[in-house]
Amino acid sequence: MNQLLDLVGIFVFALSGALVGVRRRLDVVGMAVLAEMTALGGGILRDLILNVRPAAFTSTGYVLAPVIATGIVFFWHPHVQRVMPAVNVFDAAGLGLFSVVGTEKALSYGLSPLHATLLGVTTGVGGGVLRDVLSGQIPILLYDRQLYAVPALFCSAVMAVLYSMDLHGWPATLAAAVLGFGLRIAAMRLRWRAPLARGVASE
Amino acid sequence: MNQLLDLVGIFVFALSGALVGVRRRLDVVGMAVLAEMTALGGGILRDLILNVRPAAFTSTGYVLAPVIATGIVFFWHPHVQRVMPAVNVFDAAGLGLFSVVGTEKALSYGLSPLHATLLGVTTGVGGGVLRDVLSGQIPILLYDRQLYAVPALFCSAVMAVLYSMDLHGWPATLAAAVLGFGLRIAAMRLRWRAPLARGVASE
Amino acid sequence: MNQLLDLVGIFVFALSGALVGVRRRLDVVGMAVLAEMTALGGGILRDLILNVRPAAFTSTGYVLAPVIATGIVFFWHPHVQRVMPAVNVFDAAGLGLFSVVGTEKALSYGLSPLHATLLGVTTGVGGGVLRDVLSGQIPILLYDRQLYAVPALFCSAVMAVLYSMDLHGWPATLAAAVLGFGLRIAAMRLRWRAPLARGVASE
């Protein structure tokens, strides 16, 4: 079941990557490459840190899902100018799913709750950072004034708490992921903002 | 023999890195750093994913080859303005060699042909992506309209097929690498292009 | 003791990351994320290459030090415009400490002096490169005309020599780190410069 959630996360991140590719006027190959990297980057980083062979290099579905996502975006997307809202929604879904699944995997490999939470956040944000850096933008993780890392941190921490209470079937995982997704969407909609350092003028 | 092909790949990628350094007006130290990273980046990523100690940290030749390449570029290159064609040729050679050698190493570590091909492409493009990101450009892998990932994918897949037919001596490896190199050069010369998504105007 | 030096390196790199965050007008969350990545990036890369679980994912202090550094920068920094000198000093301290501690750890894991030196440099420069790439700048490692990689290389090599002479208590480590720090500061102060390739005009 967790593998299914992981696959959904891969698919939505791949959609966000392919859409950024459209926005940056990449051809279909560039779109597919960006989709693969966005979708698989966070999980590969997670597995390297856990010192296991990355799941992306053992599962066929993980490799093919981004190809399918690219095809959908390639044929279906007529309104190129209106891409960003869709990128943000798919990215939020991937963020929630990957953070929570990453935290759970880290806990099952014996990391402390603190470090599992940190690795969950890393998993959640890794693919998006790679996508943004490769497409020549400052990562949304750093520059988005409407909270990006905080929802990832929050739902990862919730997952770590649930796990320590022995609640780690898929309903718990899904609930925590939806929480992370909802928080991120709410932060964008309601324009929640973190403070700037003293003396830094808001733009 | 494969180690020799790897070394040739390191050398040509290092030349491309040092030349990009010249183009970006880096000093000799910056050139050497960029050469090392371009040359060793793809292979280090491959070995991390295979969960073995990176070859770059066990072989002396791998570390010294980029230094020699930097020296050659530093003293020999008189026409700074004309650097890009040379970058592209050396990069194409590295792309072919690294993709094929990476695929073969992945197969010998028990990855499936699909995943070995993916890791071969990763090895082939990794150093160039690192070079481009570090020097402040959008990676040629994404933005080059004249097919970059496709030749890497094609020659990696050919290597995987040859390997499964028990053809994995150095002649097979070299042939597949030359195929990748030739495809990439042809794509540039003949301006082969992948399609853009619907609604994206070609520039 | 080495763990303490590592922690000091983490703290000063985190300060440099948080300060760059101020300079790029990031909010407090972005500052914390950049501080964590700058502080932990080099060590994580080192440990991945050595094939051990990254120290950042086992130690609590390593994760919390960047949070504290972010708090200090957030409340204390009144003169946003004058940030760069402080970034450079903290970065130089981190560079020296991480290079030397990285070299020593690599030697204790059986790498040759040449490769341990290379991994020391990687550890020293890794966090700063990540910081610069994520904040949308060409890494200081490549573009700074006033020697950045050379001090890291020099103090790593000195550490490797000391180690081979069986001098690897903390006084030796600290001395080599201070040497690296001093060299980097001197290079900035005295404007030591590495040569450009022939035909490249100095700006």
Coordinates of C-alpha atoms in Angstrom, one line a residue:
Chain A
M1 CA 0.0 0.0 0.0
N2 CA 2.8 2.4 0.9
Q3 CA 4.3 1.5 -2.5
L4 CA 1.1 2.6 -4.1
L5 CA 1.2 6.0 -2.2
D6 CA 4.8 6.3 -3.3
L7 CA 3.8 5.7 -6.9
V8 CA 1.0 8.4 -6.6
G9 CA 3.6 10.8 -5.2
I10 CA 5.9 10.0 -8.1
F11 CA 3.1 10.6 -10.6
V12 CA 2.0 14.0 -9.3
F13 CA 5.6 15.2 -8.9
A14 CA 6.2 14.0 -12.5
L15 CA 3.2 16.1 -13.6
S16 CA 4.7 19.1 -11.9
G17 CA 8.0 18.5 -13.5
A18 CA 6.6 18.1 -17.0
L19 CA 4.5 21.2 -16.6
V20 CA 7.5 23.3 -15.5
G21 CA 9.1 21.9 -18.7
V22 CA 6.2 23.3 -20.8
R23 CA 6.6 26.6 -19.0
R24 CA 10.3 26.7 -19.8
R25 CA 9.6 25.8 -23.4
L26 CA 11.5 22.5 -23.2
D27 CA 10.9 19.9 -25.9
V28 CA 9.2 16.5 -25.1
V29 CA 12.6 14.9 -24.2
G30 CA 13.5 17.7 -21.8
M31 CA 10.0 17.4 -20.3
A32 CA 10.5 13.7 -19.7
V33 CA 13.9 14.2 -18.2
L34 CA 12.7 16.9 -15.9
A35 CA 9.6 14.8 -14.9
E36 CA 11.9 11.8 -14.1
M37 CA 14.2 13.9 -12.0
T38 CA 11.5 15.7 -10.1
A39 CA 9.7 12.4 -9.4
L40 CA 12.6 10.3 -8.5
G41 CA 15.1 12.8 -7.0
G42 CA 13.7 12.9 -3.5
G43 CA 13.4 9.2 -3.1
I44 CA 16.8 8.5 -4.5
L45 CA 18.3 11.0 -2.0
R46 CA 16.4 9.3 0.8
D47 CA 17.6 5.8 -0.1
L48 CA 21.2 6.9 -0.6
I49 CA 21.1 8.3 3.0
L50 CA 19.5 5.2 4.3
N51 CA 22.2 3.3 2.5
V52 CA 19.9 1.0 0.4
R53 CA 19.6 0.6 -3.3
P54 CA 17.2 3.4 -4.5
A55 CA 13.7 2.0 -5.1
A56 CA 13.7 3.9 -8.5
F57 CA 16.4 1.4 -9.7
T58 CA 14.5 -1.7 -8.8
S59 CA 10.9 -0.9 -9.6
T60 CA 9.6 -0.7 -13.2
G61 CA 6.5 1.4 -12.3
Y62 CA 8.6 4.1 -10.8
V63 CA 10.5 4.6 -14.0
L64 CA 7.5 4.4 -16.3
A65 CA 5.1 6.7 -14.3
P66 CA 6.9 9.9 -15.2
V67 CA 6.9 8.8 -18.9
I68 CA 3.1 8.5 -18.8
A69 CA 2.8 11.8 -16.9
T70 CA 4.9 13.5 -19.6
G71 CA 2.6 12.1 -22.3
I72 CA -0.5 13.4 -20.6
V73 CA 1.0 16.9 -20.2
F74 CA 2.4 16.8 -23.8
F75 CA -1.0 16.1 -25.5
W76 CA -3.4 17.5 -23.1
H77 CA -2.1 20.9 -22.1
P78 CA -3.6 23.6 -24.3
H79 CA -3.2 26.6 -22.1
V80 CA 0.5 27.0 -21.6
Q81 CA 0.2 30.4 -19.9
R82 CA -1.9 29.0 -17.0
V83 CA 0.5 26.3 -15.9
M84 CA 1.7 27.5 -12.5
P85 CA -1.5 26.8 -10.4
A86 CA -1.5 23.2 -11.6
V87 CA 2.3 22.9 -10.9
N88 CA 1.6 24.1 -7.4
V89 CA -1.3 21.7 -6.7
F90 CA 0.5 18.6 -8.0
D91 CA 3.7 19.7 -6.2
A92 CA 1.7 20.1 -2.9
A93 CA 0.3 16.5 -3.3
G94 CA 3.8 15.1 -3.9
L95 CA 5.2 17.1 -1.0
G96 CA 2.7 15.6 1.4
L97 CA 3.0 12.0 0.1
F98 CA 6.8 11.9 -0.1
S99 CA 7.3 13.6 3.3
V100 CA 5.1 11.1 5.1
V101 CA 6.3 8.0 3.2
G102 CA 9.9 9.1 3.6
T103 CA 9.5 9.6 7.3
E104 CA 7.9 6.1 7.7
K105 CA 10.6 4.4 5.7
A106 CA 13.3 6.2 7.8
L107 CA 11.6 5.1 11.0
S108 CA 11.5 1.5 9.8
Y109 CA 15.2 1.7 9.2
G110 CA 15.8 2.7 12.8
L111 CA 16.3 6.5 12.6
S112 CA 15.2 8.5 15.6
P113 CA 11.9 10.4 15.2
L114 CA 13.8 13.7 14.9
H115 CA 16.1 12.4 12.1
A116 CA 13.2 10.5 10.4
T117 CA 11.3 13.8 10.3
L118 CA 14.3 15.5 8.8
L119 CA 14.7 12.8 6.2
G120 CA 11.0 12.9 5.5
V121 CA 11.3 16.6 4.7
T122 CA 14.3 15.9 2.6
T123 CA 12.4 13.3 0.6
G124 CA 9.4 15.7 0.2
V125 CA 11.4 18.7 -0.9
G126 CA 14.2 17.0 -2.8
G127 CA 12.5 16.4 -6.1
G128 CA 11.1 20.0 -6.3
V129 CA 14.5 21.5 -5.4
L130 CA 16.1 19.5 -8.2
R131 CA 13.4 20.6 -10.6
D132 CA 13.8 24.2 -9.8
V133 CA 17.6 24.3 -9.8
L134 CA 17.7 22.4 -13.1
S135 CA 15.2 24.7 -14.8
G136 CA 17.2 27.8 -13.6
Q137 CA 15.0 29.0 -10.8
I138 CA 15.6 29.7 -7.1
P139 CA 13.9 26.7 -5.4
I140 CA 10.3 27.3 -4.4
L141 CA 11.5 25.7 -1.1
L142 CA 13.6 28.8 -0.3
Y143 CA 11.8 31.7 -2.1
D144 CA 8.2 31.0 -1.7
R145 CA 7.0 33.4 0.9
Q146 CA 3.9 31.2 1.5
L147 CA 5.3 28.3 3.6
Y148 CA 6.6 25.3 1.8
A149 CA 9.0 23.6 4.2
V150 CA 6.6 24.0 7.2
P151 CA 3.8 21.8 5.9
A152 CA 6.4 19.1 5.0
L153 CA 7.9 19.4 8.5
F154 CA 4.5 19.3 10.2
C155 CA 3.1 16.2 8.4
S156 CA 6.5 14.4 8.8
A157 CA 6.4 15.1 12.5
V158 CA 2.8 13.9 12.8
M159 CA 3.8 10.7 11.0
A160 CA 6.7 10.2 13.4
V161 CA 4.3 10.6 16.4
L162 CA 1.7 8.3 14.9
Y163 CA 4.4 5.7 14.2
S164 CA 5.7 5.9 17.8
M165 CA 2.0 5.2 18.8
D166 CA 2.1 2.1 16.6
L167 CA -0.2 3.6 14.1
H168 CA 1.5 2.9 10.8
G169 CA -1.0 1.2 8.5
W170 CA -1.9 3.0 5.3
P171 CA -4.8 5.0 6.8
A172 CA -2.4 6.8 9.1
T173 CA 0.0 7.4 6.3
L174 CA -2.7 8.7 4.0
A175 CA -4.2 10.9 6.7
A176 CA -0.8 12.5 7.5
A177 CA -0.1 13.1 3.7
V178 CA -3.5 14.7 3.2
L179 CA -2.8 16.9 6.2
G180 CA 0.5 18.1 4.6
F181 CA -1.2 18.7 1.3
G182 CA -4.0 20.6 2.9
L183 CA -1.6 22.8 4.9
R184 CA 0.4 23.7 1.8
I185 CA -2.7 24.5 -0.2
A186 CA -4.1 26.6 2.7
A187 CA -0.8 28.4 3.0
M188 CA -1.0 29.4 -0.6
R189 CA -4.7 30.3 -0.6
L190 CA -4.6 32.2 2.6
R191 CA -1.2 33.7 2.0
W192 CA 0.3 32.6 5.3
R193 CA 3.7 34.1 5.6
A194 CA 6.8 33.6 7.7
P195 CA 8.5 36.7 9.0
L196 CA 11.6 38.3 7.5
A197 CA 14.7 39.1 9.5
R198 CA 14.8 42.5 11.1
G199 CA 15.8 45.3 8.7
V200 CA 14.8 43.3 5.5
A201 CA 12.1 45.3 3.7
S202 CA 9.2 43.2 2.3
E203 CA 9.0 43.6 -1.4
Chain B
M1 CA 40.0 -2.2 -20.8
N2 CA 36.7 -0.8 -19.5
Q3 CA 38.8 1.2 -17.1
L4 CA 40.7 2.7 -20.0
L5 CA 37.4 3.6 -21.7
D6 CA 36.3 5.2 -18.4
L7 CA 39.5 7.1 -18.3
V8 CA 39.1 8.4 -21.8
G9 CA 35.5 9.5 -20.9
I10 CA 36.9 11.3 -17.8
F11 CA 39.5 13.0 -19.9
V12 CA 37.1 14.3 -22.6
F13 CA 34.5 15.4 -20.0
A14 CA 37.3 17.2 -18.2
L15 CA 38.3 19.0 -21.4
S16 CA 34.7 20.1 -21.8
G17 CA 34.6 21.3 -18.2
A18 CA 37.8 23.3 -18.5
L19 CA 36.7 24.9 -21.7
V20 CA 33.4 26.0 -20.1
G21 CA 35.6 27.4 -17.4
V22 CA 37.5 29.5 -20.0
R23 CA 34.2 30.6 -21.5
R24 CA 33.0 31.8 -18.1
R25 CA 36.3 33.5 -17.4
L26 CA 37.2 31.3 -14.5
D27 CA 40.8 31.3 -13.3
V28 CA 43.0 28.2 -13.5
V29 CA 41.8 26.9 -10.2
G30 CA 38.1 27.3 -11.1
M31 CA 38.9 25.6 -14.4
A32 CA 40.4 22.6 -12.6
V33 CA 37.5 22.4 -10.1
L34 CA 35.0 22.4 -12.9
A35 CA 37.0 19.9 -14.9
E36 CA 37.1 17.5 -11.9
M37 CA 33.4 17.9 -11.2
T38 CA 32.4 17.4 -14.8
A39 CA 34.6 14.4 -15.2
L40 CA 33.9 12.6 -12.0
G41 CA 30.3 13.7 -11.2
G42 CA 28.5 11.1 -13.3
G43 CA 30.6 8.2 -12.2
I44 CA 30.4 9.1 -8.5
L45 CA 26.6 9.4 -8.8
R46 CA 26.5 5.9 -10.5
D47 CA 28.6 4.3 -7.8
L48 CA 26.6 5.9 -5.0
I49 CA 23.5 4.4 -6.5
L50 CA 25.2 1.0 -6.9
N51 CA 26.2 1.4 -3.3
V52 CA 30.0 0.9 -3.9
R53 CA 32.8 3.2 -3.1
P54 CA 33.2 5.6 -6.0
A55 CA 36.0 4.7 -8.4
A56 CA 37.1 8.3 -8.4
F57 CA 38.1 7.8 -4.8
T58 CA 40.2 4.7 -5.4
S59 CA 42.0 5.4 -8.7
T60 CA 44.9 7.9 -9.0
G61 CA 44.5 8.3 -12.8
Y62 CA 40.8 9.4 -12.4
V63 CA 41.9 12.3 -10.2
L64 CA 44.9 13.3 -12.2
A65 CA 43.4 13.1 -15.7
P66 CA 41.3 16.3 -15.2
V67 CA 44.4 18.2 -13.9
I68 CA 46.2 17.3 -17.2
A69 CA 43.1 18.3 -19.2
T70 CA 43.0 21.6 -17.4
G71 CA 46.7 22.2 -18.2
I72 CA 46.2 21.5 -21.8
V73 CA 43.2 23.9 -22.1
F74 CA 45.0 26.5 -20.0
F75 CA 48.1 26.7 -22.2
W76 CA 46.8 25.7 -25.6
H77 CA 43.6 27.5 -26.0
P78 CA 44.2 30.7 -27.9
H79 CA 40.8 31.5 -29.3
V80 CA 38.5 31.9 -26.4
Q81 CA 35.5 33.0 -28.4
R82 CA 35.4 29.7 -30.4
V83 CA 35.1 27.4 -27.4
M84 CA 31.6 26.0 -27.8
P85 CA 32.0 23.6 -30.7
A86 CA 34.9 22.0 -28.9
V87 CA 32.9 21.7 -25.7
N88 CA 30.1 20.0 -27.6
V89 CA 32.4 17.5 -29.3
F90 CA 34.2 16.5 -26.1
D91 CA 31.0 16.4 -24.3
A92 CA 29.4 14.1 -26.9
A93 CA 32.4 11.7 -26.6
G94 CA 32.1 11.6 -22.8
L95 CA 28.3 11.2 -23.1
G96 CA 28.7 8.0 -25.3
L97 CA 31.5 6.5 -23.3
F98 CA 30.0 7.1 -19.8
S99 CA 26.5 6.0 -20.8
V100 CA 27.8 2.7 -22.1
V101 CA 30.3 2.0 -19.4
G102 CA 27.8 3.0 -16.8
T103 CA 25.2 0.6 -18.3
E104 CA 27.6 -2.2 -18.3
K105 CA 28.7 -1.7 -14.7
A106 CA 25.1 -1.5 -13.6
L107 CA 24.3 -4.8 -15.4
S108 CA 27.3 -6.5 -13.8
Y109 CA 25.9 -5.4 -10.4
G110 CA 22.6 -7.1 -11.2
L111 CA 20.3 -4.3 -12.2
S112 CA 17.6 -5.2 -14.8
P113 CA 18.2 -4.0 -18.4
L114 CA 15.7 -1.2 -17.9
H115 CA 17.3 0.1 -14.8
A116 CA 20.8 -0.4 -16.1
T117 CA 19.9 1.7 -19.1
L118 CA 18.5 4.4 -16.8
L119 CA 21.6 4.4 -14.7
G120 CA 23.8 4.4 -17.8
V121 CA 22.0 7.6 -19.0
T122 CA 22.4 9.0 -15.5
T123 CA 26.1 8.3 -15.6
G124 CA 26.4 9.9 -19.1
V125 CA 24.5 13.1 -18.4
G126 CA 25.4 13.6 -14.7
G127 CA 28.8 15.3 -15.2
G128 CA 27.5 17.6 -17.8
V129 CA 24.5 18.6 -15.7
L130 CA 26.7 19.4 -12.8
R131 CA 29.0 21.4 -15.0
D132 CA 26.1 23.5 -16.4
V133 CA 24.4 24.0 -13.1
L134 CA 27.6 25.1 -11.4
S135 CA 28.5 27.5 -14.2
G136 CA 25.0 29.1 -13.9
Q137 CA 23.4 27.7 -17.1
I138 CA 20.3 25.7 -17.6
P139 CA 21.7 22.2 -18.4
I140 CA 22.3 21.3 -22.0
L141 CA 20.4 18.1 -21.1
L142 CA 17.2 20.0 -20.8
Y143 CA 17.5 23.0 -23.0
D144 CA 19.4 21.8 -26.1
R145 CA 16.7 21.4 -28.7
Q146 CA 19.0 19.1 -30.7
L147 CA 18.7 15.8 -28.8
Y148 CA 21.0 15.2 -25.9
A149 CA 19.3 12.5 -23.7
V150 CA 18.1 10.4 -26.7
P151 CA 21.6 9.4 -27.9
A152 CA 22.5 8.5 -24.3
L153 CA 19.4 6.5 -24.0
F154 CA 19.9 4.8 -27.3
C155 CA 23.5 3.7 -26.8
S156 CA 22.7 2.6 -23.2
A157 CA 19.8 0.4 -24.5
V158 CA 22.0 -1.1 -27.2
M159 CA 24.7 -1.9 -24.6
A160 CA 22.0 -3.6 -22.4
V161 CA 20.9 -5.7 -25.4
L162 CA 24.4 -6.6 -26.4
Y163 CA 25.2 -7.6 -22.8
S164 CA 22.1 -9.8 -22.6
M165 CA 23.4 -11.5 -25.8
D166 CA 26.7 -12.1 -23.8
L167 CA 28.5 -9.6 -26.0
H168 CA 30.4 -7.6 -23.4
G169 CA 34.0 -7.4 -24.3
W170 CA 35.6 -4.1 -25.0
P171 CA 34.8 -4.1 -28.8
A172 CA 31.0 -4.2 -28.0
T173 CA 31.4 -1.4 -25.4
L174 CA 33.5 0.7 -27.8
A175 CA 31.0 0.2 -30.6
A176 CA 28.1 1.2 -28.5
A177 CA 29.9 4.3 -27.3
V178 CA 30.9 5.4 -30.8
L179 CA 27.2 4.9 -31.8
G180 CA 26.1 7.3 -29.0
F181 CA 28.8 9.8 -29.9
G182 CA 27.9 9.6 -33.6
L183 CA 24.1 10.1 -32.9
R184 CA 24.8 13.1 -30.7
I185 CA 27.1 14.7 -33.3
A186 CA 24.6 13.9 -36.1
A187 CA 21.7 15.4 -34.0
M188 CA 23.7 18.6 -33.7
R189 CA 24.9 18.7 -37.3
L190 CA 21.5 17.8 -38.9
R191 CA 19.6 19.8 -36.3
W192 CA 17.3 16.9 -35.3
R193 CA 14.6 18.2 -33.1
A194 CA 12.2 16.8 -30.6
P195 CA 8.6 18.2 -30.7
L196 CA 7.4 20.9 -28.3
A197 CA 4.1 20.5 -26.4
R198 CA 1.0 21.8 -28.1
G199 CA 0.5 25.5 -27.8
V200 CA 4.2 26.2 -27.1
A201 CA 5.6 28.5 -29.8
S202 CA 9.0 27.6 -31.2
E203 CA 11.4 30.5 -30.7
Chain C
M1 CA 36.9 16.3 20.2
N2 CA 36.7 15.9 16.4
Q3 CA 33.0 15.8 16.8
L4 CA 33.2 19.2 18.6
L5 CA 35.3 20.7 15.7
D6 CA 32.7 19.3 13.3
L7 CA 30.0 20.9 15.3
V8 CA 31.8 24.3 15.2
G9 CA 32.2 23.9 11.5
I10 CA 28.4 23.2 11.2
F11 CA 27.6 26.2 13.3
V12 CA 29.8 28.7 11.3
F13 CA 28.6 27.3 7.9
A14 CA 25.0 27.6 9.2
L15 CA 25.7 31.3 10.1
S16 CA 27.0 31.9 6.5
G17 CA 23.9 30.2 5.1
A18 CA 21.5 32.1 7.2
L19 CA 23.3 35.4 6.3
V20 CA 23.0 34.6 2.6
G21 CA 19.3 34.0 3.3
V22 CA 19.0 37.5 4.7
R23 CA 20.8 38.9 1.7
R24 CA 18.5 37.1 -0.7
R25 CA 15.5 38.4 1.4
L26 CA 14.3 34.9 2.4
D27 CA 11.9 34.5 5.3
V28 CA 12.9 32.8 8.5
V29 CA 12.0 29.4 7.2
G30 CA 14.0 29.8 4.0
M31 CA 16.9 31.0 6.2
A32 CA 16.7 27.9 8.3
V33 CA 16.5 25.6 5.3
L34 CA 19.5 27.3 3.7
A35 CA 21.4 27.1 7.0
E36 CA 20.7 23.4 7.4
M37 CA 21.8 22.7 3.8
T38 CA 24.9 24.7 4.0
A39 CA 25.9 23.2 7.3
L40 CA 25.1 19.6 6.6
G41 CA 25.6 19.3 2.8
G42 CA 29.4 18.8 2.8
G43 CA 29.4 16.2 5.6
I44 CA 26.5 14.3 4.1
L45 CA 28.3 14.1 0.7
R46 CA 31.4 12.9 2.5
D47 CA 29.6 10.2 4.4
L48 CA 27.7 9.0 1.3
I49 CA 31.0 8.6 -0.5
L50 CA 32.5 6.7 2.5
N51 CA 29.4 4.6 2.4
V52 CA 28.4 5.2 6.0
R53 CA 25.1 6.6 7.4
P54 CA 25.6 10.4 7.4
A55 CA 26.4 11.8 10.8
A56 CA 23.8 14.5 10.3
F57 CA 21.1 11.7 10.6
T58 CA 22.4 10.3 13.8
S59 CA 23.4 13.3 15.9
T60 CA 20.9 15.7 17.5
G61 CA 23.4 18.5 17.8
Y62 CA 24.1 18.6 14.1
V63 CA 20.4 19.2 13.3
L64 CA 19.8 21.8 16.0
A65 CA 23.0 23.9 15.6
P66 CA 21.7 25.4 12.3
V67 CA 18.4 26.3 14.0
I68 CA 20.2 28.2 16.7
A69 CA 22.4 29.9 14.1
T70 CA 19.3 31.0 12.2
G71 CA 17.8 32.4 15.4
I72 CA 20.9 34.4 16.1
V73 CA 21.1 35.9 12.6
F74 CA 17.3 36.5 12.6
F75 CA 17.2 38.6 15.7
W76 CA 20.7 40.1 15.8
H77 CA 21.4 41.2 12.4
P78 CA 20.5 44.9 12.0
H79 CA 22.7 45.9 9.0
V80 CA 21.5 43.8 6.2
Q81 CA 23.5 45.6 3.6
R82 CA 26.8 44.7 5.3
V83 CA 26.3 41.0 5.2
M84 CA 28.9 39.7 2.8
P85 CA 32.1 40.2 4.9
A86 CA 30.6 38.2 7.7
V87 CA 29.5 35.5 5.3
N88 CA 33.0 35.2 4.0
V89 CA 34.6 35.0 7.4
F90 CA 32.2 32.3 8.7
D91 CA 32.5 30.5 5.4
A92 CA 36.3 30.5 5.7
A93 CA 36.2 29.0 9.2
G94 CA 33.8 26.3 8.0
L95 CA 36.0 25.6 5.0
G96 CA 39.1 25.0 7.1
L97 CA 37.3 22.9 9.7
F98 CA 35.4 20.7 7.3
S99 CA 38.3 20.1 5.0
V100 CA 40.6 19.0 7.8
V101 CA 38.0 16.9 9.6
G102 CA 36.8 15.4 6.3
T103 CA 40.4 14.4 5.4
E104 CA 40.9 12.8 8.8
K105 CA 37.7 10.8 8.6
A106 CA 38.5 9.7 5.1
L107 CA 42.0 8.5 6.2
S108 CA 40.5 6.6 9.1
Y109 CA 38.3 4.8 6.6
G110 CA 41.3 3.7 4.6
L111 CA 41.4 6.1 1.7
S112 CA 44.8 6.9 0.3
P113 CA 46.3 10.3 1.2
L114 CA 45.6 11.6 -2.3
H115 CA 41.9 10.6 -2.2
A116 CA 41.5 11.6 1.4
T117 CA 42.7 15.1 0.5
L118 CA 40.2 15.2 -2.4
L119 CA 37.4 14.1 -0.1
G120 CA 38.5 16.6 2.5
V121 CA 38.2 19.4 -0.1
T122 CA 34.8 18.0 -1.2
T123 CA 33.6 18.1 2.4
G124 CA 34.9 21.6 2.8
V125 CA 33.5 23.1 -0.3
G126 CA 30.3 21.0 -0.6
G127 CA 28.1 23.0 1.7
G128 CA 29.1 26.4 0.3
V129 CA 28.5 25.1 -3.3
L130 CA 25.0 23.9 -2.3
R131 CA 24.3 27.3 -0.6
D132 CA 25.3 29.2 -3.7
V133 CA 23.6 27.0 -6.2
L134 CA 20.3 27.0 -4.2
S135 CA 20.4 30.8 -3.8
G136 CA 20.9 31.3 -7.5
Q137 CA 24.5 32.3 -7.6
I138 CA 27.6 30.8 -9.4
P139 CA 29.5 29.1 -6.6
I140 CA 32.1 31.2 -4.8
L141 CA 34.2 28.0 -5.3
L142 CA 34.4 28.7 -9.0
Y143 CA 34.0 32.4 -9.4
D144 CA 35.9 33.9 -6.6
R145 CA 39.1 35.2 -8.1
Q146 CA 40.7 35.2 -4.6
L147 CA 41.5 31.5 -4.1
Y148 CA 38.9 29.4 -2.4
A149 CA 39.7 25.8 -3.4
V150 CA 43.5 26.3 -2.8
P151 CA 43.3 26.9 0.9
A152 CA 41.0 23.9 1.3
L153 CA 43.4 21.7 -0.8
F154 CA 46.5 23.0 1.2
C155 CA 45.1 22.3 4.7
S156 CA 43.7 19.0 3.6
A157 CA 47.1 17.9 2.3
V158 CA 48.8 19.1 5.5
M159 CA 46.3 17.0 7.5
A160 CA 47.1 14.0 5.3
V161 CA 50.8 14.5 5.9
L162 CA 50.4 15.0 9.7
Y163 CA 48.2 11.9 9.8
S164 CA 50.8 9.8 8.0
M165 CA 53.3 11.0 10.7
D166 CA 50.9 9.6 13.3
L167 CA 49.9 13.2 14.4
H168 CA 46.2 13.0 14.6
G169 CA 45.0 14.2 17.9
W170 CA 42.9 17.3 18.1
P171 CA 45.8 19.8 18.3
A172 CA 47.0 18.7 14.9
T173 CA 43.5 18.9 13.5
L174 CA 42.8 22.3 14.9
A175 CA 46.2 23.6 13.7
A176 CA 45.6 22.5 10.1
A177 CA 42.1 24.0 10.2
V178 CA 43.4 27.3 11.5
L179 CA 46.0 27.2 8.7
G180 CA 43.2 26.7 6.1
F181 CA 41.1 29.5 7.6
G182 CA 44.1 31.9 7.7
L183 CA 45.1 31.1 4.1
R184 CA 41.6 31.8 2.9
I185 CA 41.4 35.1 4.9
A186 CA 44.8 36.1 3.7
A187 CA 43.8 35.3 0.1
M188 CA 40.8 37.7 0.4
R189 CA 42.7 40.4 2.2
L190 CA 45.8 40.4 0.1
R191 CA 43.8 39.7 -3.1
W192 CA 45.9 36.7 -4.1
R193 CA 44.8 35.7 -7.6
A194 CA 45.2 32.6 -9.7
P195 CA 46.0 33.2 -13.4
L196 CA 43.4 33.2 -16.2
A197 CA 43.9 31.1 -19.3
R198 CA 45.7 32.8 -22.2
G199 CA 43.5 35.1 -24.2
V200 CA 41.0 35.7 -21.4
A201 CA 40.8 39.4 -20.5
S202 CA 40.7 40.2 -16.8
E203 CA 37.6 42.1 -16.0

